[in-house]
Amino acid sequence: MASRLVRRTAIAAGIAVVAGLGLGFAAGKPVDPKDILPARHLPADLCDRIGDVSSLLPKASNGKTPELVKTGSTAIRCSVKADETAQTTYSSATLDITVTPYAGKDGGAGNPPLKPAQVARQVFERRAMTADPERSNVKRVTRAATGGQSWTVTLVELHADLIVQVDYTAQPIERQAAESAALAMADRAIWEAK
């Protein structure tokens, strides 16, 4: 009787060890926080690097064209607004450029950490925006006519670990010109953020 009890205990212990090892492999080794890559640092003068955007804005009645204003430190937003009240031609424009670098993150139990470019791709893919037929894998766009020759274009572009969003509203402007301007600003922001 004692030998059966010992044998059953040994078998149960063996099963527990095998099950424990199986669970250990399934759960995976925890990710060390230092293995998760941080977001890159964008240049502090990114808005200055983007440069002159006066061609996208109406000329002010006082002759001064507004300049891009920077806000943020990790994700940087460059914005400028030309109010209709400051113009003599009943024209206006607003431009917002937001550059967001992504960090890596924990990939979950048993998985290696996700790289920053993978995280940026996941965020980009979740955007409920129309894919641009020419560059659908890296660009999403929405456009809306807000009356007459007034257009609002929102363009989101992915480049490695960066997502750049450009919001451009202007009047009077043609749709294609507004889209081209937004794309040019997104490409310039990506280039200067390197």
Coordinates of C-alpha atoms in Angstrom, one line a residue:
M1 CA 0.0 0.0 0.0
A2 CA 2.8 2.4 0.9
S3 CA 4.5 1.6 -2.4
R4 CA 1.4 2.5 -4.4
L5 CA 1.0 5.8 -2.5
V6 CA 4.7 6.6 -3.1
R7 CA 4.3 5.7 -6.8
R8 CA 1.1 7.8 -7.2
T9 CA 2.7 10.7 -5.4
A10 CA 5.8 10.4 -7.7
I11 CA 3.6 10.3 -10.8
A12 CA 1.5 13.3 -9.6
A13 CA 4.7 15.2 -8.8
G14 CA 6.1 14.4 -12.3
I15 CA 2.8 15.6 -13.9
A16 CA 3.0 18.8 -11.9
V17 CA 6.6 19.4 -13.0
V18 CA 5.8 18.8 -16.7
A19 CA 2.6 21.0 -16.4
G20 CA 4.6 23.7 -14.6
L21 CA 7.3 23.7 -17.3
G22 CA 4.6 23.8 -20.0
L23 CA 2.9 26.8 -18.3
G24 CA 6.2 28.5 -17.9
F25 CA 7.1 28.2 -21.6
A26 CA 3.6 29.3 -22.5
A27 CA 3.7 32.3 -20.3
G28 CA 7.1 33.2 -21.5
K29 CA 9.9 35.1 -19.8
P30 CA 8.9 38.6 -18.7
V31 CA 10.2 41.4 -20.8
D32 CA 12.9 43.5 -19.3
P33 CA 11.9 47.1 -19.4
K34 CA 15.3 48.1 -20.8
D35 CA 14.5 46.0 -23.8
I36 CA 11.6 48.2 -24.8
L37 CA 12.9 51.0 -27.0
P38 CA 12.0 54.6 -26.1
A39 CA 10.5 57.1 -28.5
R40 CA 13.1 59.1 -30.4
H41 CA 13.7 62.7 -29.5
L42 CA 12.6 65.2 -32.2
P43 CA 14.7 68.2 -32.9
A44 CA 13.7 71.1 -30.6
D45 CA 13.7 73.5 -33.6
L46 CA 11.5 71.2 -35.8
C47 CA 9.0 74.0 -36.6
D48 CA 11.9 76.3 -37.7
R49 CA 13.3 73.5 -39.8
I50 CA 10.0 73.0 -41.6
G51 CA 10.6 76.6 -42.7
D52 CA 8.6 79.2 -44.5
V53 CA 4.9 78.3 -45.0
S54 CA 3.9 81.7 -46.3
S55 CA 2.9 80.3 -49.7
L56 CA 0.1 78.4 -48.0
L57 CA -1.3 81.5 -46.3
P58 CA -3.0 84.6 -47.6
K59 CA -0.9 87.8 -47.4
A60 CA -1.9 89.8 -44.3
S61 CA -3.0 93.4 -44.7
N62 CA -0.1 94.5 -42.5
G63 CA 2.4 92.7 -44.8
K64 CA 3.5 90.3 -42.0
T65 CA 2.9 86.6 -42.6
P66 CA 2.3 84.6 -39.4
E67 CA 5.0 82.0 -38.6
L68 CA 4.7 78.4 -37.3
V69 CA 4.4 78.2 -33.5
K70 CA 5.7 75.2 -31.7
T71 CA 4.0 73.4 -28.8
G72 CA 4.9 70.1 -27.2
S73 CA 8.2 68.3 -26.6
T74 CA 7.7 64.6 -27.2
A75 CA 5.0 65.0 -29.9
I76 CA 5.6 68.3 -31.6
R77 CA 2.8 70.5 -33.0
C78 CA 3.6 73.3 -35.4
S79 CA 0.6 75.6 -36.1
V80 CA -0.2 78.9 -37.8
K81 CA -3.4 80.7 -38.5
A82 CA -4.2 83.6 -40.9
D83 CA -7.6 85.0 -39.8
E84 CA -10.0 86.4 -42.3
T85 CA -10.3 89.6 -40.2
A86 CA -6.6 90.3 -40.7
Q87 CA -6.9 90.1 -44.5
T88 CA -8.2 92.5 -47.1
T89 CA -9.2 89.7 -49.6
Y90 CA -11.7 87.7 -47.5
S91 CA -9.3 84.8 -47.4
S92 CA -8.1 82.7 -44.5
A93 CA -6.0 79.6 -43.7
T94 CA -5.0 77.4 -40.8
L95 CA -2.2 74.9 -40.8
D96 CA -1.4 72.3 -38.0
I97 CA 1.4 69.8 -38.4
T98 CA 1.7 67.2 -35.6
V99 CA 4.7 64.9 -35.6
T100 CA 4.5 62.0 -33.1
P101 CA 7.4 59.5 -32.5
Y102 CA 6.4 56.2 -31.1
A103 CA 8.2 54.1 -28.5
G104 CA 8.3 50.3 -28.4
K105 CA 6.0 48.4 -26.1
D106 CA 5.6 45.0 -24.4
G107 CA 4.5 42.4 -26.9
G108 CA 2.7 40.3 -24.3
A109 CA 3.5 37.1 -22.6
G110 CA 6.0 35.0 -24.5
N111 CA 6.5 37.6 -27.2
P112 CA 9.5 39.8 -27.8
P113 CA 8.8 43.6 -27.3
L114 CA 7.3 45.4 -30.3
K115 CA 9.7 47.9 -32.0
P116 CA 8.7 51.5 -32.4
A117 CA 8.0 51.1 -36.1
Q118 CA 5.6 48.3 -35.3
V119 CA 3.7 50.3 -32.8
A120 CA 3.5 53.3 -35.2
R121 CA 2.1 50.9 -37.9
Q122 CA -0.5 49.6 -35.5
V123 CA -1.7 53.1 -34.6
F124 CA -1.7 54.1 -38.3
E125 CA -3.7 51.1 -39.3
R126 CA -6.4 51.9 -36.7
R127 CA -7.1 55.3 -38.3
A128 CA -10.6 55.4 -39.6
M129 CA -9.7 57.4 -42.7
T130 CA -9.7 56.7 -46.4
A131 CA -6.6 55.2 -47.8
D132 CA -5.0 57.2 -50.5
P133 CA -5.0 55.1 -53.7
E134 CA -1.5 56.1 -54.7
R135 CA 0.2 55.6 -51.3
S136 CA -2.4 53.6 -49.2
N137 CA 0.2 51.8 -47.2
V138 CA 1.6 55.0 -45.7
K139 CA -1.0 57.7 -46.2
R140 CA -4.6 58.3 -45.1
V141 CA -6.6 61.4 -46.1
T142 CA -10.0 63.0 -45.4
R143 CA -11.2 66.1 -47.3
A144 CA -14.3 68.2 -46.8
A145 CA -15.7 71.2 -48.7
T146 CA -16.8 73.8 -46.2
G147 CA -18.6 76.0 -48.7
G148 CA -17.6 77.5 -52.1
Q149 CA -13.9 77.3 -52.6
S150 CA -13.1 76.4 -48.9
W151 CA -11.5 73.1 -48.2
T152 CA -10.3 71.2 -45.1
V153 CA -7.8 68.4 -45.7
T154 CA -6.5 66.1 -43.0
L155 CA -3.6 63.9 -44.1
V156 CA -1.9 61.3 -41.9
E157 CA 1.4 59.8 -43.1
L158 CA 3.5 57.0 -41.6
H159 CA 7.3 56.9 -41.9
A160 CA 9.1 54.2 -39.8
D161 CA 8.3 55.1 -36.1
L162 CA 6.8 58.5 -36.9
I163 CA 3.2 59.5 -37.7
V164 CA 2.7 63.0 -39.2
Q165 CA -0.7 64.6 -39.3
V166 CA -1.4 67.7 -41.3
D167 CA -4.6 69.6 -40.9
Y168 CA -5.0 72.3 -43.5
T169 CA -8.0 74.6 -44.1
A170 CA -8.0 77.4 -46.6
Q171 CA -10.3 79.6 -48.6
P172 CA -10.4 80.3 -51.4
I173 CA -8.6 77.2 -52.6
E174 CA -9.2 74.2 -55.0
R175 CA -9.4 70.7 -53.5
Q176 CA -6.3 69.4 -55.4
A177 CA -4.2 72.4 -54.3
A178 CA -5.2 71.9 -50.6
E179 CA -4.3 68.2 -50.8
S180 CA -0.9 68.9 -52.5
A181 CA -0.1 71.5 -49.9
A182 CA -0.9 69.1 -47.0
L183 CA 1.2 66.3 -48.7
A184 CA 4.2 68.7 -49.2
M185 CA 4.0 69.7 -45.5
A186 CA 3.9 66.1 -44.3
D187 CA 6.9 65.2 -46.5
R188 CA 8.8 68.2 -45.3
A189 CA 8.0 67.4 -41.6
I190 CA 9.2 63.8 -42.0
W191 CA 12.4 64.9 -43.7
E192 CA 13.2 67.5 -41.0
A193 CA 12.3 65.1 -38.1
K194 CA 15.1 62.7 -39.2

